[in-house]
Amino acid sequence: MRLRVEFTTEPFDLDEAPAHAVVAREVVEAAELDAVDVGPFGNTAEGGTDQVLTAVDALLRRSLQAGATRISLQVNVVEVEVEEGER
């Protein structure tokens, strides 16, 4: 199974990335994920179930330790297209 996680950390600071946002970015960039997209108002990462869930655990723990007061996240199952010969 493949999962996609979308997340944001708060409080926001438009002038400079807060420590909790930097930590969250470091966590997902260091994880063994297939796709990571980091932006100022939202972030996404995609990969296998174990990799995503491990990254989410680290993301929550480390971001809260770094000062996040709110973390919003959504996890979705990503449909994997099956090749014609694989059915």
PDB file of N, CA and C in Angstrom:
ATOM      1  N   MET A   1       0.846  -1.185   0.000  1.00  0.00           N
ATOM      2  CA  MET A   1       0.000   0.000   0.000  1.00  0.00           C
ATOM      3  C   MET A   1       0.888   1.244   0.000  1.00  0.00           C
ATOM      4  N   ARG A   2       0.436   2.243  -0.710  1.00  0.00           N
ATOM      5  CA  ARG A   2       1.141   3.531  -0.729  1.00  0.00           C
ATOM      6  C   ARG A   2       0.291   4.564  -0.009  1.00  0.00           C
ATOM      7  N   LEU A   3       0.965   5.460   0.710  1.00  0.00           N
ATOM      8  CA  LEU A   3       0.276   6.522   1.432  1.00  0.00           C
ATOM      9  C   LEU A   3       0.826   7.882   1.030  1.00  0.00           C
ATOM     10  N   ARG A   4      -0.050   8.876   1.115  1.00  0.00           N
ATOM     11  CA  ARG A   4       0.367  10.269   0.941  1.00  0.00           C
ATOM     12  C   ARG A   4      -0.039  11.025   2.201  1.00  0.00           C
ATOM     13  N   VAL A   5       0.895  11.756   2.780  1.00  0.00           N
ATOM     14  CA  VAL A   5       0.596  12.579   3.943  1.00  0.00           C
ATOM     15  C   VAL A   5       0.733  14.043   3.528  1.00  0.00           C
ATOM     16  N   GLU A   6      -0.234  14.829   3.957  1.00  0.00           N
ATOM     17  CA  GLU A   6      -0.193  16.282   3.774  1.00  0.00           C
ATOM     18  C   GLU A   6      -0.186  16.877   5.172  1.00  0.00           C
ATOM     19  N   PHE A   7       0.691  17.863   5.414  1.00  0.00           N
ATOM     20  CA  PHE A   7       0.781  18.402   6.767  1.00  0.00           C
ATOM     21  C   PHE A   7       1.192  19.861   6.780  1.00  0.00           C
ATOM     22  N   THR A   8       0.818  20.529   7.864  1.00  0.00           N
ATOM     23  CA  THR A   8       1.283  21.874   8.161  1.00  0.00           C
ATOM     24  C   THR A   8       1.589  21.941   9.650  1.00  0.00           C
ATOM     25  N   THR A   9       2.516  22.805  10.007  1.00  0.00           N
ATOM     26  CA  THR A   9       2.821  23.043  11.413  1.00  0.00           C
ATOM     27  C   THR A   9       2.560  24.511  11.708  1.00  0.00           C
ATOM     28  N   GLU A  10       2.184  24.777  12.930  1.00  0.00           N
ATOM     29  CA  GLU A  10       1.895  26.149  13.346  1.00  0.00           C
ATOM     30  C   GLU A  10       2.584  26.421  14.672  1.00  0.00           C
ATOM     31  N   PRO A  11       2.831  27.660  15.026  1.00  0.00           N
ATOM     32  CA  PRO A  11       2.347  28.889  14.413  1.00  0.00           C
ATOM     33  C   PRO A  11       3.144  29.265  13.166  1.00  0.00           C
ATOM     34  N   PHE A  12       2.459  29.974  12.284  1.00  0.00           N
ATOM     35  CA  PHE A  12       3.074  30.448  11.050  1.00  0.00           C
ATOM     36  C   PHE A  12       3.949  31.663  11.318  1.00  0.00           C
ATOM     37  N   ASP A  13       4.964  31.824  10.499  1.00  0.00           N
ATOM     38  CA  ASP A  13       5.781  33.038  10.487  1.00  0.00           C
ATOM     39  C   ASP A  13       6.165  33.251   9.037  1.00  0.00           C
ATOM     40  N   LEU A  14       5.598  34.262   8.416  1.00  0.00           N
ATOM     41  CA  LEU A  14       5.844  34.495   6.995  1.00  0.00           C
ATOM     42  C   LEU A  14       7.215  35.108   6.728  1.00  0.00           C
ATOM     43  N   ASP A  15       7.843  35.685   7.748  1.00  0.00           N
ATOM     44  CA  ASP A  15       9.146  36.314   7.553  1.00  0.00           C
ATOM     45  C   ASP A  15      10.293  35.305   7.588  1.00  0.00           C
ATOM     46  N   GLU A  16      10.175  34.315   8.448  1.00  0.00           N
ATOM     47  CA  GLU A  16      11.255  33.332   8.607  1.00  0.00           C
ATOM     48  C   GLU A  16      10.648  31.997   9.029  1.00  0.00           C
ATOM     49  N   ALA A  17      11.161  30.931   8.474  1.00  0.00           N
ATOM     50  CA  ALA A  17      10.646  29.600   8.826  1.00  0.00           C
ATOM     51  C   ALA A  17      10.930  29.310  10.296  1.00  0.00           C
ATOM     52  N   PRO A  18       9.888  29.009  11.082  1.00  0.00           N
ATOM     53  CA  PRO A  18      10.108  28.688  12.487  1.00  0.00           C
ATOM     54  C   PRO A  18      10.847  27.358  12.647  1.00  0.00           C
ATOM     55  N   ALA A  19      11.431  27.152  13.799  1.00  0.00           N
ATOM     56  CA  ALA A  19      12.215  25.940  14.055  1.00  0.00           C
ATOM     57  C   ALA A  19      11.396  24.678  13.810  1.00  0.00           C
ATOM     58  N   HIS A  20      10.127  24.668  14.217  1.00  0.00           N
ATOM     59  CA  HIS A  20       9.307  23.467  14.043  1.00  0.00           C
ATOM     60  C   HIS A  20       9.066  23.162  12.570  1.00  0.00           C
ATOM     61  N   ALA A  21       8.975  24.180  11.731  1.00  0.00           N
ATOM     62  CA  ALA A  21       8.798  23.966  10.291  1.00  0.00           C
ATOM     63  C   ALA A  21      10.078  23.421   9.667  1.00  0.00           C
ATOM     64  N   VAL A  22      11.209  23.924  10.111  1.00  0.00           N
ATOM     65  CA  VAL A  22      12.500  23.433   9.617  1.00  0.00           C
ATOM     66  C   VAL A  22      12.687  21.968  10.003  1.00  0.00           C
ATOM     67  N   VAL A  23      12.351  21.631  11.237  1.00  0.00           N
ATOM     68  CA  VAL A  23      12.476  20.253  11.706  1.00  0.00           C
ATOM     69  C   VAL A  23      11.564  19.336  10.901  1.00  0.00           C
ATOM     70  N   ALA A  24      10.326  19.762  10.663  1.00  0.00           N
ATOM     71  CA  ALA A  24       9.387  18.945   9.892  1.00  0.00           C
ATOM     72  C   ALA A  24       9.940  18.681   8.494  1.00  0.00           C
ATOM     73  N   ARG A  25      10.490  19.705   7.875  1.00  0.00           N
ATOM     74  CA  ARG A  25      11.079  19.545   6.545  1.00  0.00           C
ATOM     75  C   ARG A  25      12.254  18.575   6.585  1.00  0.00           C
ATOM     76  N   GLU A  26      13.105  18.705   7.573  1.00  0.00           N
ATOM     77  CA  GLU A  26      14.254  17.804   7.704  1.00  0.00           C
ATOM     78  C   GLU A  26      13.807  16.355   7.873  1.00  0.00           C
ATOM     79  N   VAL A  27      12.748  16.137   8.651  1.00  0.00           N
ATOM     80  CA  VAL A  27      12.257  14.780   8.890  1.00  0.00           C
ATOM     81  C   VAL A  27      11.805  14.139   7.588  1.00  0.00           C
ATOM     82  N   VAL A  28      10.959  14.834   6.821  1.00  0.00           N
ATOM     83  CA  VAL A  28      10.443  14.207   5.599  1.00  0.00           C
ATOM     84  C   VAL A  28      11.514  14.101   4.519  1.00  0.00           C
ATOM     85  N   GLU A  29      12.437  15.047   4.471  1.00  0.00           N
ATOM     86  CA  GLU A  29      13.500  14.960   3.469  1.00  0.00           C
ATOM     87  C   GLU A  29      14.482  13.835   3.786  1.00  0.00           C
ATOM     88  N   ALA A  30      14.651  13.498   5.069  1.00  0.00           N
ATOM     89  CA  ALA A  30      15.573  12.434   5.459  1.00  0.00           C
ATOM     90  C   ALA A  30      14.916  11.054   5.411  1.00  0.00           C
ATOM     91  N   ALA A  31      13.599  11.016   5.399  1.00  0.00           N
ATOM     92  CA  ALA A  31      12.883   9.732   5.384  1.00  0.00           C
ATOM     93  C   ALA A  31      13.041   9.071   4.016  1.00  0.00           C
ATOM     94  N   GLU A  32      12.845   7.779   4.005  1.00  0.00           N
ATOM     95  CA  GLU A  32      12.962   7.028   2.753  1.00  0.00           C
ATOM     96  C   GLU A  32      11.630   7.067   2.000  1.00  0.00           C
ATOM     97  N   LEU A  33      11.273   8.264   1.519  1.00  0.00           N
ATOM     98  CA  LEU A  33      10.015   8.462   0.809  1.00  0.00           C
ATOM     99  C   LEU A  33      10.280   8.683  -0.669  1.00  0.00           C
ATOM    100  N   ASP A  34       9.281   8.355  -1.485  1.00  0.00           N
ATOM    101  CA  ASP A  34       9.438   8.468  -2.936  1.00  0.00           C
ATOM    102  C   ASP A  34       9.259   9.893  -3.451  1.00  0.00           C
ATOM    103  N   ALA A  35       8.394  10.647  -2.794  1.00  0.00           N
ATOM    104  CA  ALA A  35       8.097  11.998  -3.269  1.00  0.00           C
ATOM    105  C   ALA A  35       7.894  12.913  -2.077  1.00  0.00           C
ATOM    106  N   VAL A  36       8.553  14.063  -2.093  1.00  0.00           N
ATOM    107  CA  VAL A  36       8.408  15.055  -1.036  1.00  0.00           C
ATOM    108  C   VAL A  36       8.274  16.412  -1.706  1.00  0.00           C
ATOM    109  N   ASP A  37       7.241  17.159  -1.286  1.00  0.00           N
ATOM    110  CA  ASP A  37       7.031  18.511  -1.801  1.00  0.00           C
ATOM    111  C   ASP A  37       6.811  19.422  -0.603  1.00  0.00           C
ATOM    112  N   VAL A  38       7.762  20.316  -0.357  1.00  0.00           N
ATOM    113  CA  VAL A  38       7.708  21.199   0.798  1.00  0.00           C
ATOM    114  C   VAL A  38       7.416  22.613   0.319  1.00  0.00           C
ATOM    115  N   GLY A  39       6.400  23.240   0.914  1.00  0.00           N
ATOM    116  CA  GLY A  39       6.040  24.601   0.538  1.00  0.00           C
ATOM    117  C   GLY A  39       5.735  25.433   1.767  1.00  0.00           C
ATOM    118  N   PRO A  40       5.509  26.726   1.590  1.00  0.00           N
ATOM    119  CA  PRO A  40       5.292  27.610   2.738  1.00  0.00           C
ATOM    120  C   PRO A  40       3.958  27.388   3.451  1.00  0.00           C
ATOM    121  N   PHE A  41       2.946  26.859   2.751  1.00  0.00           N
ATOM    122  CA  PHE A  41       1.626  26.703   3.364  1.00  0.00           C
ATOM    123  C   PHE A  41       1.148  25.265   3.429  1.00  0.00           C
ATOM    124  N   GLY A  42       1.963  24.333   2.996  1.00  0.00           N
ATOM    125  CA  GLY A  42       1.579  22.936   3.050  1.00  0.00           C
ATOM    126  C   GLY A  42       2.679  22.069   2.485  1.00  0.00           C
ATOM    127  N   ASN A  43       2.709  20.848   2.928  1.00  0.00           N
ATOM    128  CA  ASN A  43       3.763  19.923   2.550  1.00  0.00           C
ATOM    129  C   ASN A  43       3.137  18.571   2.264  1.00  0.00           C
ATOM    130  N   THR A  44       3.704  17.843   1.320  1.00  0.00           N
ATOM    131  CA  THR A  44       3.231  16.491   1.042  1.00  0.00           C
ATOM    132  C   THR A  44       4.420  15.554   0.928  1.00  0.00           C
ATOM    133  N   ALA A  45       4.163  14.310   1.270  1.00  0.00           N
ATOM    134  CA  ALA A  45       5.169  13.270   1.120  1.00  0.00           C
ATOM    135  C   ALA A  45       4.430  11.982   0.797  1.00  0.00           C
ATOM    136  N   GLU A  46       5.075  11.130   0.020  1.00  0.00           N
ATOM    137  CA  GLU A  46       4.435   9.900  -0.428  1.00  0.00           C
ATOM    138  C   GLU A  46       5.428   8.758  -0.388  1.00  0.00           C
ATOM    139  N   GLY A  47       4.926   7.581  -0.057  1.00  0.00           N
ATOM    140  CA  GLY A  47       5.785   6.411  -0.035  1.00  0.00           C
ATOM    141  C   GLY A  47       5.041   5.205   0.481  1.00  0.00           C
ATOM    142  N   GLY A  48       5.797   4.166   0.801  1.00  0.00           N
ATOM    143  CA  GLY A  48       5.213   2.956   1.346  1.00  0.00           C
ATOM    144  C   GLY A  48       4.650   3.192   2.736  1.00  0.00           C
ATOM    145  N   THR A  49       3.754   2.310   3.144  1.00  0.00           N
ATOM    146  CA  THR A  49       3.068   2.461   4.428  1.00  0.00           C
ATOM    147  C   THR A  49       4.037   2.619   5.593  1.00  0.00           C
ATOM    148  N   ASP A  50       4.983   1.713   5.739  1.00  0.00           N
ATOM    149  CA  ASP A  50       5.908   1.776   6.868  1.00  0.00           C
ATOM    150  C   ASP A  50       6.746   3.047   6.846  1.00  0.00           C
ATOM    151  N   GLN A  51       7.203   3.440   5.676  1.00  0.00           N
ATOM    152  CA  GLN A  51       8.036   4.637   5.572  1.00  0.00           C
ATOM    153  C   GLN A  51       7.242   5.896   5.937  1.00  0.00           C
ATOM    154  N   VAL A  52       6.019   5.998   5.438  1.00  0.00           N
ATOM    155  CA  VAL A  52       5.206   7.182   5.732  1.00  0.00           C
ATOM    156  C   VAL A  52       4.842   7.227   7.208  1.00  0.00           C
ATOM    157  N   LEU A  53       4.403   6.106   7.766  1.00  0.00           N
ATOM    158  CA  LEU A  53       4.006   6.101   9.174  1.00  0.00           C
ATOM    159  C   LEU A  53       5.185   6.365  10.104  1.00  0.00           C
ATOM    160  N   THR A  54       6.350   5.860   9.761  1.00  0.00           N
ATOM    161  CA  THR A  54       7.548   6.151  10.546  1.00  0.00           C
ATOM    162  C   THR A  54       7.890   7.638  10.472  1.00  0.00           C
ATOM    163  N   ALA A  55       7.784   8.215   9.279  1.00  0.00           N
ATOM    164  CA  ALA A  55       8.058   9.645   9.107  1.00  0.00           C
ATOM    165  C   ALA A  55       7.040  10.499   9.866  1.00  0.00           C
ATOM    166  N   VAL A  56       5.764  10.096   9.851  1.00  0.00           N
ATOM    167  CA  VAL A  56       4.725  10.849  10.567  1.00  0.00           C
ATOM    168  C   VAL A  56       4.999  10.826  12.068  1.00  0.00           C
ATOM    169  N   ASP A  57       5.382   9.683  12.599  1.00  0.00           N
ATOM    170  CA  ASP A  57       5.707   9.590  14.020  1.00  0.00           C
ATOM    171  C   ASP A  57       6.840  10.555  14.374  1.00  0.00           C
ATOM    172  N   ALA A  58       7.908  10.520  13.604  1.00  0.00           N
ATOM    173  CA  ALA A  58       9.045  11.413  13.857  1.00  0.00           C
ATOM    174  C   ALA A  58       8.652  12.870  13.658  1.00  0.00           C
ATOM    175  N   LEU A  59       7.865  13.141  12.634  1.00  0.00           N
ATOM    176  CA  LEU A  59       7.406  14.498  12.352  1.00  0.00           C
ATOM    177  C   LEU A  59       6.631  15.069  13.536  1.00  0.00           C
ATOM    178  N   LEU A  60       5.689  14.303  14.066  1.00  0.00           N
ATOM    179  CA  LEU A  60       4.894  14.777  15.206  1.00  0.00           C
ATOM    180  C   LEU A  60       5.768  15.012  16.431  1.00  0.00           C
ATOM    181  N   ARG A  61       6.572  14.028  16.774  1.00  0.00           N
ATOM    182  CA  ARG A  61       7.393  14.138  17.983  1.00  0.00           C
ATOM    183  C   ARG A  61       8.399  15.289  17.903  1.00  0.00           C
ATOM    184  N   ARG A  62       9.119  15.361  16.807  1.00  0.00           N
ATOM    185  CA  ARG A  62      10.192  16.361  16.694  1.00  0.00           C
ATOM    186  C   ARG A  62       9.656  17.767  16.488  1.00  0.00           C
ATOM    187  N   SER A  63       8.557  17.912  15.744  1.00  0.00           N
ATOM    188  CA  SER A  63       7.972  19.243  15.533  1.00  0.00           C
ATOM    189  C   SER A  63       7.405  19.812  16.832  1.00  0.00           C
ATOM    190  N   LEU A  64       6.745  18.966  17.617  1.00  0.00           N
ATOM    191  CA  LEU A  64       6.232  19.428  18.905  1.00  0.00           C
ATOM    192  C   LEU A  64       7.377  19.819  19.838  1.00  0.00           C
ATOM    193  N   GLN A  65       8.437  19.032  19.842  1.00  0.00           N
ATOM    194  CA  GLN A  65       9.606  19.361  20.671  1.00  0.00           C
ATOM    195  C   GLN A  65      10.249  20.670  20.229  1.00  0.00           C
ATOM    196  N   ALA A  66      10.117  20.993  18.937  1.00  0.00           N
ATOM    197  CA  ALA A  66      10.735  22.212  18.401  1.00  0.00           C
ATOM    198  C   ALA A  66       9.815  23.423  18.498  1.00  0.00           C
ATOM    199  N   GLY A  67       8.650  23.269  19.139  1.00  0.00           N
ATOM    200  CA  GLY A  67       7.811  24.433  19.396  1.00  0.00           C
ATOM    201  C   GLY A  67       6.505  24.518  18.629  1.00  0.00           C
ATOM    202  N   ALA A  68       6.161  23.525  17.843  1.00  0.00           N
ATOM    203  CA  ALA A  68       4.871  23.563  17.149  1.00  0.00           C
ATOM    204  C   ALA A  68       3.753  23.526  18.193  1.00  0.00           C
ATOM    205  N   THR A  69       2.734  24.349  17.977  1.00  0.00           N
ATOM    206  CA  THR A  69       1.581  24.351  18.871  1.00  0.00           C
ATOM    207  C   THR A  69       0.380  23.668  18.224  1.00  0.00           C
ATOM    208  N   ARG A  70       0.489  23.406  16.925  1.00  0.00           N
ATOM    209  CA  ARG A  70      -0.570  22.701  16.199  1.00  0.00           C
ATOM    210  C   ARG A  70       0.056  22.059  14.962  1.00  0.00           C
ATOM    211  N   ILE A  71      -0.312  20.813  14.723  1.00  0.00           N
ATOM    212  CA  ILE A  71       0.114  20.116  13.515  1.00  0.00           C
ATOM    213  C   ILE A  71      -1.134  19.528  12.885  1.00  0.00           C
ATOM    214  N   SER A  72      -1.396  19.926  11.670  1.00  0.00           N
ATOM    215  CA  SER A  72      -2.540  19.394  10.940  1.00  0.00           C
ATOM    216  C   SER A  72      -2.007  18.424   9.905  1.00  0.00           C
ATOM    217  N   LEU A  73      -2.606  17.234   9.865  1.00  0.00           N
ATOM    218  CA  LEU A  73      -2.159  16.296   8.845  1.00  0.00           C
ATOM    219  C   LEU A  73      -3.310  15.445   8.353  1.00  0.00           C
ATOM    220  N   GLN A  74      -3.124  14.997   7.149  1.00  0.00           N
ATOM    221  CA  GLN A  74      -4.095  14.128   6.501  1.00  0.00           C
ATOM    222  C   GLN A  74      -3.317  13.029   5.814  1.00  0.00           C
ATOM    223  N   VAL A  75      -3.775  11.798   5.989  1.00  0.00           N
ATOM    224  CA  VAL A  75      -3.120  10.657   5.356  1.00  0.00           C
ATOM    225  C   VAL A  75      -4.124   9.994   4.425  1.00  0.00           C
ATOM    226  N   ASN A  76      -3.716   9.790   3.179  1.00  0.00           N
ATOM    227  CA  ASN A  76      -4.569   9.157   2.180  1.00  0.00           C
ATOM    228  C   ASN A  76      -3.874   7.939   1.593  1.00  0.00           C
ATOM    229  N   VAL A  77      -4.680   6.939   1.289  1.00  0.00           N
ATOM    230  CA  VAL A  77      -4.187   5.792   0.535  1.00  0.00           C
ATOM    231  C   VAL A  77      -4.120   6.218  -0.917  1.00  0.00           C
ATOM    232  N   VAL A  78      -2.984   5.952  -1.547  1.00  0.00           N
ATOM    233  CA  VAL A  78      -2.782   6.313  -2.948  1.00  0.00           C
ATOM    234  C   VAL A  78      -3.046   5.072  -3.787  1.00  0.00           C
ATOM    235  N   GLU A  79      -3.911   5.215  -4.751  1.00  0.00           N
ATOM    236  CA  GLU A  79      -4.195   4.104  -5.651  1.00  0.00           C
ATOM    237  C   GLU A  79      -2.984   3.849  -6.533  1.00  0.00           C
ATOM    238  N   VAL A  80      -2.590   2.623  -6.626  1.00  0.00           N
ATOM    239  CA  VAL A  80      -1.473   2.241  -7.475  1.00  0.00           C
ATOM    240  C   VAL A  80      -2.046   1.624  -8.736  1.00  0.00           C
ATOM    241  N   GLU A  81      -1.666   2.185  -9.878  1.00  0.00           N
ATOM    242  CA  GLU A  81      -2.148   1.646 -11.138  1.00  0.00           C
ATOM    243  C   GLU A  81      -1.450   0.325 -11.429  1.00  0.00           C
ATOM    244  N   VAL A  82      -2.238  -0.660 -11.830  1.00  0.00           N
ATOM    245  CA  VAL A  82      -1.708  -1.989 -12.143  1.00  0.00           C
ATOM    246  C   VAL A  82      -1.481  -2.072 -13.639  1.00  0.00           C
ATOM    247  N   GLU A  83      -0.272  -2.474 -14.003  1.00  0.00           N
ATOM    248  CA  GLU A  83       0.055  -2.652 -15.423  1.00  0.00           C
ATOM    249  C   GLU A  83      -0.753  -3.807 -15.997  1.00  0.00           C
ATOM    250  N   GLU A  84      -1.041  -3.766 -17.267  1.00  0.00           N
ATOM    251  CA  GLU A  84      -1.853  -4.782 -17.937  1.00  0.00           C
ATOM    252  C   GLU A  84      -1.323  -6.197 -17.707  1.00  0.00           C
ATOM    253  N   GLY A  85      -0.035  -6.409 -17.772  1.00  0.00           N
ATOM    254  CA  GLY A  85       0.551  -7.728 -17.608  1.00  0.00           C
ATOM    255  C   GLY A  85       0.632  -8.197 -16.159  1.00  0.00           C
ATOM    256  N   GLU A  86       0.330  -7.340 -15.193  1.00  0.00           N
ATOM    257  CA  GLU A  86       0.465  -7.691 -13.780  1.00  0.00           C
ATOM    258  C   GLU A  86      -0.824  -8.206 -13.165  1.00  0.00           C
ATOM    259  N   ARG A  87      -1.903  -8.250 -13.886  1.00  0.00           N
ATOM    260  CA  ARG A  87      -3.194  -8.668 -13.299  1.00  0.00           C
ATOM    261  C   ARG A  87      -3.281 -10.122 -13.112  1.00  0.00           C
TER     262      ARG A  87
END
